[in-house]
Amino acid sequence: MGSLSFTRAKENPAFQQAVRAGLTASFVLAAYLVRSGIEHLFDVTLFPFVTFYPMVIIVAVLWGPWMGLLATGLSAVFVLKPLGSFQLGEWSEALTLAFFTLNCVLMSIVADRYRRHQRQLAGMQAQEAKRESEERYRTAFQTSMDAIAISRARDGVYLDANDALLAMMGYTREELIGHSALELEIWVNVEEREKAIEAALHSTDNRNRLVQLRKKSGERFTALLSAAPFEMAGEACVHSAVRDLTEVLGAEEQIRNLSFRDPLTELANRRLVMERLERSIAFGTRTGQMRALLMADLDNFKMLNETQGHPAGDALLQEMARRLTACVRQVDTVGRLGGDEFALLLEDLGKTAEEAADHARWVAEKVLAAVAQPCPIQGVECRSTCSIGISVFGTDHIRVEVEDVLRQAELAMYQAKAAGRNAMSFYSPELQEAVRIRAAMEEEMRAGIGGGEFVLYYQPQVEAGKLAGAEALVRWKHPQRGMLAPGAFIKLAEETRLILPLGRWILEEACAQIVAWEERIQPARLTVGVNISPLQLAHPDFVETVLQALEKTGANPRLLALELTESMLVDRAEDVTAKMTALRERGVRFSIDDFGTGYSSLAYLKRLPLDQLKIDRSFVRDIPRNISSTAIVQTVITLSMVLGLSVIAEGVETEEQRALLDDMGCHAFQGYLFGKPMPSEAFEALIEQNRGCFTFH
């Protein structure tokens, strides 16, 4: 408290004057003591002004004429004492004292005038320096290459802006000054502005912040912002310097392209391919997704260069780059490793090596076909081929090195060249063999469809103890491998779209069998069920294909039952409903196969023109022992009754299963208890053998 009172007292002008007066008196006393000491030591008499005169001048210069007069008065008091030793008649000392006093007063006035002049001069110099500083700032503000703005911190209203900012943003001074950044929607992200202002007001370093701004035209651009707070007329303001990075980023992108792109083809160069391959290996190890690297080398490219010149060779490389890019997805990478050697990095090819190899083979076939197409170069039609080496990597989450993958693909490419060129080769011998077998099987299947190698087997369907129909099941009489069940080839047929011609043949063959049984077996109105593939149902000509099969064979459409899976009904529901309705109007029946294993929904059961539900064999197999399976089967049977649909259980193999199903209300069955799938001749023999009574229990 005492310290605070003393501090306030020091700021009081009266206190300051008292201090100066005390110091003045001390100076006078000191001058007197000095004079007395000199006279005593040296036994000499000094004139008063010899000691007092300099002291008075110093006081007047330091603290003004009033303190100078005070010093003069005090000096006179001390001077009178030695004058007492003189006689009053001796006026010389008196005149000396008067002269001393007058001289001190005049010097005090002169010193005060000098001090005032110095103050005025200093003030004028300060004003001139301030004016020059403001002019320098204004010049720098207006001529700066950076866009500079001054805005209020609280609302973002612009108070000033230089020409560079107006030109960059596209505003006139009248359109900008007095308006806020929020009002003009200059910030793309308002939260970004709040963060920048907060940092400018409370951080010591708020430079080089990347922000997204919007020009008057609406064009967005990336800018580099540096901001600093200051106070103007008592208002918190922000000084902002903005630099448009559009050209800088464009230049950086151009430099990056020069660093990572092949200048001739604009494909990824070897460096970028290596980087992406390393990243792909890392991602594949974490996600378990397989990848593949295809290395393609043009055959006989050197001959083209030598015969038609390097410009022709460059043109061919550019055309090949375009064709290779068209063969892959956007997530994949196509690069030129050098010369006539290209790399194709295929991402996310599935969880298994076989699946990845099959996709890689498919891409390689597209590349071989694309490269083999004629290419007009300088008015001459050139033909080229390539050899492709394939390395599939990512197996079992084992990390491989970039060099290993490149080496494997390169070795496989040399194998393709050694095999006669215009070919592909996998690095792994086992995988190569698997792909070869798969490709061979595809060709064999294609030939078998047209060569009559496929046949239909029929499995009896029994209702109320009597034969009611059959399900047509395809078999392949392979020339070398013998009779193949659908599990050995249906998946490949769907993946290669061969299911479309195969499915068309199955439909026609089943319809022809319906007609044959109607002619030979009286009265045998047996329904034949045919499984339909999702690809068949999704094909635009599905309805026409079914109707053509019926018309071609003359089969009764009411004896044809098309079996669909639940997932097929959920996907593209409107299209499926329209197709089913069109065929239902012609008399074709529909059955839901494996009901309960997919996306069971009462909504589509009510909406679709269905005739029958088939209880999946997995539920039938477990009903004697599993309460849940029994409950599901009972629910399906009850649901079919409520919806007015017939129900049949497949996979019935024991009398116990049949009896339980019969007790629950299901009286139609299919399974080994009633007969295995058999050729049409055996099926007809079974009918003849049991003519008049087809009781199987």
XYZ file of C-alpha atoms in Angstrom:
697
model
C 0.000 0.000 0.000
C 2.867 2.367 0.913
C 4.663 1.565 -2.299
C 1.503 2.363 -4.318
C 1.098 5.760 -2.538
C 4.712 6.665 -3.236
C 4.338 5.737 -6.884
C 1.308 7.993 -7.257
C 3.142 10.850 -5.420
C 6.029 10.691 -7.880
C 3.564 11.345 -10.705
C 2.305 14.584 -9.016
C 3.804 17.802 -10.646
C 4.035 19.616 -7.244
C 6.026 16.728 -5.851
C 8.339 16.892 -8.846
C 8.869 20.675 -8.396
C 9.696 20.165 -4.695
C 12.249 17.535 -5.599
C 13.841 19.891 -8.127
C 13.963 22.734 -5.551
C 15.635 20.429 -3.023
C 18.202 19.394 -5.569
C 18.820 23.054 -6.488
C 19.457 23.971 -2.854
C 21.815 21.031 -2.564
C 23.734 22.203 -5.625
C 24.028 25.762 -4.172
C 25.250 24.436 -0.816
C 27.746 22.212 -2.603
C 29.030 25.195 -4.603
C 29.468 27.205 -1.408
C 31.323 24.397 0.321
C 33.618 23.997 -2.658
C 34.377 27.736 -2.708
C 35.008 27.867 1.085
C 37.250 24.812 0.889
C 39.381 26.282 -1.851
C 39.775 29.632 -0.047
C 40.738 27.883 3.204
C 43.263 25.491 1.672
C 44.951 27.874 -0.657
C 44.384 31.093 1.298
C 42.938 32.869 -1.684
C 39.745 34.809 -2.162
C 37.521 33.736 -5.048
C 34.871 35.921 -6.593
C 31.381 34.559 -5.907
C 30.482 34.039 -9.508
C 33.526 31.780 -9.985
C 31.737 28.923 -8.184
C 28.063 29.914 -8.261
C 27.789 31.041 -11.858
C 28.353 27.607 -13.547
C 26.042 25.970 -11.037
C 23.185 28.394 -11.808
C 23.658 27.839 -15.542
C 23.438 24.044 -15.103
C 20.253 24.281 -13.000
C 18.603 26.651 -15.474
C 19.401 24.370 -18.408
C 18.151 21.250 -16.628
C 14.979 22.565 -14.966
C 14.138 25.953 -16.452
C 14.371 29.634 -15.445
C 12.362 29.386 -12.209
C 14.802 26.911 -10.758
C 17.607 29.158 -12.107
C 16.172 32.166 -10.209
C 15.917 30.033 -7.073
C 19.558 29.051 -7.437
C 20.506 32.717 -7.946
C 18.648 33.808 -4.781
C 20.236 31.146 -2.673
C 23.646 32.036 -4.074
C 23.101 35.692 -3.112
C 22.402 34.658 0.484
C 25.694 32.811 0.662
C 27.497 35.674 -1.061
C 26.279 38.271 1.513
C 28.207 36.579 4.281
C 31.616 37.261 2.804
C 30.513 40.757 1.834
C 30.067 41.539 5.519
C 33.792 41.576 5.900
C 34.014 44.437 3.484
C 33.108 48.042 4.148
C 29.856 49.246 2.728
C 31.573 52.069 1.035
C 33.428 49.745 -1.145
C 30.920 49.383 -3.980
C 33.029 47.239 -6.204
C 31.911 43.995 -4.547
C 28.274 45.151 -4.587
C 28.459 45.880 -8.275
C 30.027 42.513 -8.810
C 27.149 40.827 -6.977
C 24.578 42.785 -8.981
C 26.282 41.888 -12.224
C 26.427 38.242 -11.151
C 22.720 38.218 -10.310
C 21.645 39.886 -13.554
C 23.871 37.641 -15.628
C 22.470 34.492 -13.991
C 18.897 35.631 -14.651
C 19.635 36.330 -18.291
C 21.399 33.011 -18.741
C 18.434 31.212 -17.172
C 16.081 32.877 -19.659
C 18.384 32.016 -22.546
C 18.672 28.442 -21.364
C 14.873 28.144 -21.095
C 14.396 29.559 -24.556
C 16.964 27.103 -25.847
C 15.220 24.180 -24.172
C 11.854 25.219 -25.608
C 13.342 25.569 -29.049
C 14.902 22.121 -28.778
C 11.559 20.660 -27.738
C 9.762 22.330 -30.627
C 12.448 21.164 -33.016
C 12.219 17.608 -31.648
C 8.423 17.700 -32.010
C 8.659 18.893 -35.596
C 11.234 16.234 -36.367
C 8.984 13.576 -34.783
C 6.006 14.769 -36.843
C 8.103 14.720 -40.002
C 9.408 11.233 -39.198
C 5.849 10.046 -38.543
C 4.654 11.559 -41.827
C 7.536 9.970 -43.723
C 6.864 6.616 -42.023
C 3.185 6.779 -42.983
C 4.117 7.660 -46.551
C 6.556 4.742 -46.692
C 3.906 2.398 -45.281
C 1.272 3.662 -47.733
C 3.702 3.251 -50.625
C 4.626 -0.253 -49.504
C 0.925 -1.032 -48.877
C -0.169 0.013 -52.349
C 2.810 -1.272 -54.337
C 3.161 -4.637 -52.598
C 2.885 -7.658 -54.869
C 0.983 -9.415 -52.073
C -2.689 -8.673 -51.620
C -3.070 -6.791 -48.328
C -6.223 -5.927 -46.437
C -7.086 -4.331 -43.104
C -10.271 -5.512 -41.453
C -12.013 -5.308 -38.120
C -11.448 -8.390 -36.040
C -14.942 -8.614 -34.565
C -16.976 -8.680 -37.787
C -14.492 -8.919 -40.668
C -15.516 -5.589 -42.250
C -12.825 -4.369 -44.624
C -11.378 -0.958 -43.681
C -8.715 -0.761 -46.360
C -7.237 -2.872 -49.141
C -4.479 -2.391 -51.668
C -4.828 -2.609 -55.423
C -3.296 -6.088 -55.517
C -6.102 -7.496 -53.363
C -8.799 -5.737 -55.393
C -7.322 -7.110 -58.620
C -6.962 -10.616 -57.210
C -10.512 -10.803 -55.820
C -12.163 -8.931 -58.697
C -13.865 -6.263 -56.552
C -13.816 -2.482 -56.851
C -12.853 -0.479 -53.784
C -16.459 0.605 -53.254
C -17.667 -3.010 -53.452
C -15.166 -4.192 -50.847
C -14.561 -1.430 -48.310
C -17.285 -1.312 -45.668
C -18.419 -4.861 -46.340
C -17.506 -7.970 -44.401
C -15.873 -11.133 -45.696
C -18.921 -13.117 -44.590
C -21.258 -10.776 -46.434
C -19.256 -11.139 -49.658
C -18.816 -14.914 -49.071
C -15.082 -14.642 -49.621
C -14.280 -17.574 -47.347
C -15.231 -20.979 -48.717
C -15.226 -22.372 -45.196
C -16.466 -19.932 -42.544
C -15.009 -22.050 -39.744
C -11.609 -21.692 -41.409
C -11.895 -17.900 -41.104
C -12.777 -18.126 -37.420
C -9.720 -20.288 -36.780
C -7.477 -17.882 -38.718
C -8.768 -14.822 -36.806
C -8.448 -16.653 -33.489
C -4.865 -17.584 -34.323
C -4.058 -14.031 -35.452
C -5.346 -12.510 -32.211
C -3.859 -15.004 -29.779
C -0.836 -16.529 -31.487
C 2.600 -15.068 -32.008
C 3.062 -16.900 -35.280
C 0.188 -16.905 -37.741
C 1.999 -16.990 -41.054
C 1.692 -19.092 -44.190
C -1.713 -20.611 -43.440
C -3.294 -22.413 -46.423
C -6.913 -21.310 -46.909
C -9.640 -21.645 -49.517
C -11.070 -18.329 -50.774
C -13.674 -17.351 -53.330
C -13.393 -14.520 -55.874
C -16.235 -12.242 -56.940
C -16.717 -14.458 -60.011
C -17.273 -17.465 -57.754
C -13.947 -19.054 -58.643
C -12.334 -20.866 -55.751
C -8.602 -20.816 -55.197
C -5.989 -21.795 -52.641
C -4.227 -18.894 -50.931
C -1.403 -18.403 -48.459
C -2.524 -16.179 -45.579
C -0.405 -14.317 -43.026
C -2.235 -12.236 -40.435
C -1.240 -10.021 -37.501
C -3.351 -8.065 -35.003
C -3.033 -4.339 -34.268
C -5.156 -1.587 -32.809
C -6.494 1.373 -34.781
C -8.542 4.112 -33.136
C -9.177 1.824 -30.183
C -10.561 -0.932 -32.430
C -8.971 -4.387 -32.690
C -8.024 -4.922 -36.346
C -6.259 -7.539 -38.401
C -3.606 -6.928 -41.024
C -3.813 -9.724 -43.624
C -1.469 -10.543 -46.474
C -2.835 -12.991 -49.054
C -0.974 -14.681 -51.881
C -2.754 -16.596 -54.662
C -1.122 -20.010 -55.007
C -2.887 -21.036 -58.209
C 0.162 -20.520 -60.393
C 2.493 -21.897 -57.732
C 0.460 -25.068 -57.330
C 0.198 -25.373 -61.081
C 3.953 -25.071 -61.369
C 4.406 -27.640 -58.616
C 2.050 -29.993 -60.425
C 3.993 -29.452 -63.623
C 7.254 -30.173 -61.794
C 5.666 -33.266 -60.277
C 4.538 -34.383 -63.707
C 8.055 -33.948 -64.999
C 9.305 -35.948 -62.023
C 6.699 -38.727 -62.099
C 5.335 -38.776 -65.659
C 6.796 -40.055 -68.873
C 7.038 -36.979 -71.144
C 6.290 -38.947 -74.332
C 3.224 -40.946 -73.281
C 2.183 -38.971 -70.148
C 1.949 -42.286 -68.322
C 3.490 -42.886 -64.915
C 7.248 -43.214 -65.227
C 9.345 -45.896 -63.576
C 9.757 -43.876 -60.383
C 6.005 -43.403 -59.914
C 5.292 -47.042 -60.755
C 7.780 -48.108 -58.098
C 6.206 -45.781 -55.513
C 2.683 -47.007 -56.230
C 3.826 -50.609 -56.264
C 5.400 -50.158 -52.836
C 2.211 -48.533 -51.536
C 0.087 -51.272 -53.106
C 2.158 -53.957 -51.384
C 1.687 -52.210 -48.030
C -2.078 -51.784 -48.480
C -2.490 -55.335 -49.725
C -0.698 -56.715 -46.681
C -3.088 -54.868 -44.348
C -6.347 -55.492 -46.227
C -5.693 -58.993 -47.548
C -6.643 -57.887 -51.067
C -4.660 -59.450 -53.885
C -2.846 -57.375 -56.505
C -1.164 -58.114 -59.789
C 1.599 -56.535 -61.841
C 1.531 -57.006 -65.603
C 4.686 -56.234 -67.545
C 4.058 -55.836 -71.268
C 6.802 -55.557 -73.870
C 6.073 -54.756 -77.506
C 7.283 -57.435 -79.937
C 9.545 -56.345 -82.815
C 9.427 -52.670 -81.795
C 13.102 -52.249 -82.607
C 12.439 -53.221 -86.218
C 9.745 -50.531 -86.536
C 12.128 -47.909 -85.171
C 14.855 -48.922 -87.613
C 12.644 -49.172 -90.717
C 10.303 -46.182 -90.231
C 12.316 -43.956 -87.894
C 11.999 -42.801 -84.317
C 9.032 -40.448 -84.929
C 7.005 -43.463 -86.061
C 8.156 -45.387 -83.000
C 7.145 -42.512 -80.704
C 3.721 -42.326 -82.346
C 3.236 -46.069 -81.816
C 4.225 -45.805 -78.163
C 1.724 -42.990 -77.642
C -1.057 -44.988 -79.267
C -0.184 -48.091 -77.230
C -0.297 -45.959 -74.057
C -3.848 -44.879 -74.868
C -4.932 -48.448 -75.594
C -3.406 -49.845 -72.413
C -5.054 -47.139 -70.317
C -8.426 -48.072 -71.805
C -7.957 -51.686 -70.663
C -7.841 -50.961 -66.917
C -9.892 -49.232 -64.222
C -9.255 -45.769 -62.816
C -7.849 -47.236 -59.594
C -5.209 -49.131 -61.565
C -1.894 -47.699 -62.772
C -0.416 -47.824 -66.256
C 3.216 -46.793 -66.603
C 6.087 -46.824 -69.030
C 9.198 -48.341 -67.521
C 11.386 -47.391 -70.462
C 11.751 -48.089 -74.167
C 8.836 -50.261 -75.288
C 8.209 -51.770 -71.835
C 4.983 -50.988 -69.987
C 3.670 -51.901 -66.532
C 0.048 -52.327 -65.436
C -0.579 -52.400 -61.680
C -3.993 -53.906 -60.888
C -5.476 -53.178 -57.465
C -8.006 -55.017 -55.247
C -8.488 -58.240 -57.199
C -10.113 -60.253 -54.423
C -9.105 -62.326 -51.435
C -7.826 -65.409 -53.253
C -4.920 -65.882 -55.620
C -7.120 -67.756 -58.083
C -9.598 -64.900 -58.286
C -6.820 -62.350 -58.731
C -5.124 -64.473 -61.384
C -8.369 -64.849 -63.296
C -8.912 -61.079 -63.348
C -5.303 -60.476 -64.347
C -5.664 -62.981 -67.175
C -8.810 -61.208 -68.352
C -7.001 -57.838 -68.421
C -4.026 -59.399 -70.195
C -6.322 -60.799 -72.872
C -7.815 -57.329 -73.360
C -4.319 -55.886 -73.696
C -3.268 -58.521 -76.241
C -6.378 -57.845 -78.292
C -6.002 -54.050 -78.071
C -2.323 -54.064 -79.041
C -2.988 -56.398 -81.972
C -5.425 -53.956 -83.586
C -4.055 -52.151 -86.689
C -2.439 -48.798 -85.935
C -2.065 -46.189 -88.720
C 1.345 -44.534 -88.377
C 2.398 -41.869 -90.904
C -0.069 -43.178 -93.449
C 1.041 -46.786 -92.998
C -1.043 -49.402 -91.202
C 1.218 -50.979 -88.612
C 0.494 -54.125 -86.659
C 2.098 -54.985 -83.372
C 1.882 -57.597 -80.664
C 3.178 -57.796 -77.111
C 4.327 -60.335 -74.569
C 2.944 -60.057 -71.035
C 4.353 -61.342 -67.761
C 2.040 -61.478 -64.750
C 2.964 -61.536 -61.078
C 0.172 -61.948 -58.515
C 1.158 -60.834 -55.016
C -0.370 -60.416 -51.578
C -0.841 -64.113 -50.803
C -1.504 -65.007 -47.157
C -0.643 -61.493 -45.959
C 3.036 -62.108 -46.701
C 4.831 -58.867 -47.538
C 6.983 -59.012 -50.626
C 9.542 -56.516 -51.850
C 9.076 -54.257 -54.861
C 12.111 -55.723 -56.572
C 10.726 -59.244 -56.151
C 7.435 -58.383 -57.841
C 9.199 -56.633 -60.710
C 11.586 -59.528 -61.157
C 8.768 -62.072 -61.159
C 6.764 -60.138 -63.748
C 9.855 -59.676 -65.896
C 10.738 -63.366 -65.788
C 7.173 -64.264 -66.697
C 7.349 -61.812 -69.609
C 10.486 -63.513 -70.915
C 8.680 -66.850 -70.629
C 5.870 -65.422 -72.768
C 8.371 -64.279 -75.372
C 10.053 -67.693 -75.334
C 6.651 -69.308 -75.840
C 6.266 -67.578 -79.196
C 5.360 -63.976 -78.293
C 1.902 -62.394 -78.469
C 1.154 -64.355 -75.298
C 0.901 -64.084 -71.536
C 2.630 -66.021 -68.801
C 2.202 -66.188 -65.014
C 5.214 -66.256 -62.771
C 3.891 -68.991 -60.476
C 3.989 -72.379 -62.225
C 1.088 -73.648 -60.135
C -0.981 -70.543 -60.753
C -0.036 -70.603 -64.393
C -1.314 -74.158 -64.597
C -4.535 -73.264 -62.814
C -5.182 -70.357 -65.161
C -4.353 -72.535 -68.145
C -6.817 -75.191 -67.006
C -9.488 -72.573 -66.370
C -8.980 -70.994 -69.779
C -8.973 -74.410 -71.435
C -12.177 -75.332 -69.634
C -13.797 -72.125 -70.850
C -12.933 -72.990 -74.434
C -14.085 -76.568 -73.940
C -17.365 -75.354 -72.486
C -17.860 -73.005 -75.403
C -17.301 -75.878 -77.787
C -19.408 -78.275 -75.712
C -22.473 -76.011 -75.825
C -22.469 -76.150 -79.589
C -21.286 -79.756 -79.771
C -24.085 -81.406 -77.825
C -21.969 -82.357 -74.814
C -24.518 -81.076 -72.283
C -27.536 -83.150 -71.205
C -30.424 -82.718 -68.784
C -31.084 -85.041 -65.874
C -34.455 -85.056 -64.139
C -35.154 -85.562 -60.430
C -38.700 -86.662 -59.524
C -41.018 -84.377 -57.582
C -43.781 -86.157 -55.668
C -47.000 -84.708 -54.299
C -49.440 -86.686 -52.144
C -47.546 -89.871 -52.964
C -47.778 -89.460 -56.726
C -45.362 -88.143 -59.346
C -46.149 -84.478 -60.084
C -43.132 -83.280 -62.018
C -39.357 -83.048 -62.183
C -36.532 -80.555 -61.796
C -34.236 -80.325 -64.822
C -30.559 -80.442 -63.781
C -27.786 -79.937 -66.341
C -24.812 -82.290 -66.700
C -21.700 -82.027 -68.876
C -20.466 -85.118 -70.651
C -16.853 -83.993 -70.817
C -14.855 -85.901 -73.433
C -11.902 -86.470 -71.068
C -13.234 -85.926 -67.536
C -16.504 -87.799 -67.882
C -19.882 -86.688 -66.509
C -19.557 -83.411 -64.569
C -22.112 -82.081 -62.070
C -23.099 -78.373 -62.166
C -20.749 -77.512 -59.285
C -17.769 -78.155 -61.570
C -18.657 -75.629 -64.269
C -21.687 -73.405 -63.462
C -19.619 -70.755 -61.628
C -17.201 -70.496 -64.533
C -20.130 -70.302 -66.941
C -21.562 -67.358 -65.003
C -18.215 -65.560 -64.767
C -17.579 -65.931 -68.498
C -21.240 -65.213 -69.410
C -21.427 -68.586 -71.133
C -24.426 -69.169 -68.885
C -26.474 -67.183 -71.404
C -26.124 -69.613 -74.354
C -26.101 -72.577 -71.962
C -29.260 -71.340 -70.227
C -30.959 -70.831 -73.579
C -30.166 -74.433 -74.526
C -31.471 -75.715 -71.156
C -34.765 -73.848 -71.634
C -35.279 -75.241 -75.136
C -34.306 -78.767 -74.076
C -36.676 -78.708 -71.072
C -39.552 -77.405 -73.209
C -38.879 -80.116 -75.789
C -39.006 -82.731 -73.017
C -42.372 -81.377 -71.828
C -43.741 -81.903 -75.342
C -42.220 -85.410 -75.602
C -43.720 -86.549 -72.324
C -47.114 -85.168 -73.260
C -47.023 -87.149 -76.499
C -45.702 -90.430 -75.071
C -47.235 -90.525 -71.615
C -50.985 -90.168 -71.234
C -52.239 -88.441 -69.221
C -48.861 -87.146 -67.997
C -49.113 -83.428 -67.245
C -45.739 -83.271 -65.543
C -44.346 -79.872 -64.544
C -40.657 -79.327 -65.339
C -38.679 -76.901 -63.194
C -35.727 -75.018 -64.719
C -33.169 -73.022 -62.680
C -32.605 -69.481 -63.931
C -29.287 -67.654 -63.503
C -29.157 -64.021 -62.301
C -27.436 -63.096 -65.584
C -30.293 -64.643 -67.552
C -32.946 -62.825 -65.550
C -31.084 -59.491 -65.834
C -30.664 -59.797 -69.603
C -32.980 -57.463 -71.537
C -34.094 -60.331 -73.825
C -34.999 -62.749 -71.030
C -38.756 -62.694 -71.667
C -38.267 -63.091 -75.424
C -35.826 -65.973 -74.857
C -38.376 -67.915 -72.755
C -41.237 -67.244 -75.161
C -39.109 -68.256 -78.149
C -38.254 -71.573 -76.456
C -41.963 -72.239 -75.838
C -42.916 -71.266 -79.365
C -40.086 -73.224 -80.962
C -40.971 -76.459 -79.141
C -44.719 -75.975 -78.810
C -44.576 -76.690 -75.087
C -47.448 -75.889 -72.754
C -46.277 -72.835 -70.723
C -48.321 -74.012 -67.718
C -46.018 -77.011 -67.410
C -42.864 -74.847 -67.253
C -41.767 -73.648 -63.799
C -38.875 -71.214 -63.608
C -36.954 -71.441 -60.338
C -35.436 -68.201 -59.004
C -33.401 -67.418 -55.890
C -34.411 -64.788 -53.328
C -31.457 -62.506 -54.009
C -32.478 -62.241 -57.648
C -35.866 -60.864 -56.588
C -34.407 -58.173 -54.332
C -31.982 -56.767 -56.910
C -33.712 -54.609 -59.547
C -37.115 -55.508 -58.118
C -39.174 -53.430 -60.561
C -37.499 -54.917 -63.635
C -37.836 -58.457 -62.242
C -41.501 -57.925 -61.406
C -42.258 -56.670 -64.920
C -40.548 -59.660 -66.541
C -42.221 -62.182 -64.249
C -45.626 -60.604 -64.825
C -45.188 -60.716 -68.593
C -44.376 -64.459 -68.498
C -47.002 -65.216 -65.855
C -49.641 -63.810 -68.177
C -48.555 -66.424 -70.728
C -49.010 -69.225 -68.176
C -45.400 -69.734 -67.036
C -45.099 -70.650 -63.344
C -42.510 -69.335 -60.879
C -40.943 -70.989 -57.870
C -38.619 -69.553 -55.198
C -35.690 -71.950 -54.833
C -33.858 -72.411 -51.499
C -36.448 -70.294 -49.702
C -35.339 -69.039 -46.284
C -31.613 -68.844 -47.038
C -31.626 -65.390 -48.636
C -33.393 -62.064 -48.152
C -36.841 -63.368 -47.199
C -39.369 -60.550 -47.331
C -43.144 -60.594 -47.133
C -43.209 -57.465 -49.292
C -41.866 -59.158 -52.413
C -43.869 -62.346 -51.724
C -47.075 -60.302 -51.913
C -45.978 -58.278 -54.930
C -44.487 -60.953 -57.207
C -46.552 -63.428 -59.283
C -45.282 -66.555 -57.502
C -46.717 -70.070 -57.496
C -44.504 -72.100 -55.203
C -41.974 -71.970 -52.366
C -39.187 -74.558 -52.119
C -37.922 -75.313 -48.609
C -34.132 -75.458 -48.693
C -32.461 -78.826 -48.092
C -30.398 -77.423 -45.190
C -33.573 -77.001 -43.105
C -35.009 -80.342 -44.194
C -31.810 -82.158 -43.231
C -31.908 -80.826 -39.649
C -35.617 -81.015 -38.801
C -35.426 -84.304 -36.883
C -32.810 -82.894 -34.497
C -32.854 -79.085 -34.676
C -35.712 -77.135 -33.121
C -34.833 -73.941 -35.019
C -34.915 -75.690 -38.397
C -38.237 -77.297 -37.509
C -39.662 -73.881 -36.557
C -38.427 -72.316 -39.805
C -39.931 -75.117 -41.893
C -43.258 -74.793 -40.098
C -43.207 -71.036 -40.652
C -42.555 -71.419 -44.384
C -45.396 -73.936 -44.704
C -47.801 -71.676 -42.805
C -46.704 -68.647 -44.838
C -47.317 -70.461 -48.132
C -50.813 -71.430 -46.992
C -51.635 -67.838 -46.013
C -50.370 -66.498 -49.366
C -52.080 -69.225 -51.355
C -48.820 -70.710 -52.638
C -47.890 -74.358 -52.962
C -44.863 -75.595 -51.024
C -42.342 -78.343 -51.736
C -39.428 -79.632 -49.646
C -36.177 -80.514 -51.388
C -33.424 -82.762 -50.111
C -35.784 -85.320 -48.525
C -33.672 -88.428 -47.996
C -35.331 -90.342 -45.166
C -38.815 -91.545 -44.318
C -38.550 -89.741 -40.983
C -38.057 -86.408 -42.744
C -40.964 -87.054 -45.101
C -43.290 -88.016 -42.229
C -42.423 -84.923 -40.196
C -42.950 -82.658 -43.216
C -46.242 -84.371 -43.990
C -47.422 -83.824 -40.409
C -46.535 -80.129 -40.667
C -48.650 -79.731 -43.811
C -46.074 -80.117 -46.602
C -47.145 -82.892 -48.971
C -44.800 -82.283 -51.930
C -41.243 -83.641 -51.843
C -38.041 -83.902 -53.836
C -34.951 -85.859 -52.848
C -33.046 -89.110 -52.936
C -35.883 -90.856 -51.053
C -37.890 -90.651 -54.265
C -35.109 -90.825 -56.800
C -31.769 -89.333 -57.810
C -31.397 -87.098 -60.884
C -31.584 -89.400 -63.938
C -31.542 -89.173 -67.736
C -34.857 -88.679 -69.515
C -34.892 -92.319 -70.677
C -34.561 -93.612 -67.105
C -37.187 -91.166 -65.936
C -39.622 -92.409 -68.603
C -38.853 -96.017 -67.670
C -39.679 -95.173 -64.076
C -43.014 -93.790 -65.171
C -43.816 -96.839 -67.306
C -42.773 -99.173 -64.529
C -45.161 -97.523 -62.089
C -47.964 -96.594 -64.555
C -51.238 -95.931 -62.805
C -49.797 -95.725 -59.310
C -46.728 -93.648 -58.518
C -46.597 -94.235 -54.787
C -43.132 -93.861 -53.253
C -43.840 -94.585 -49.586
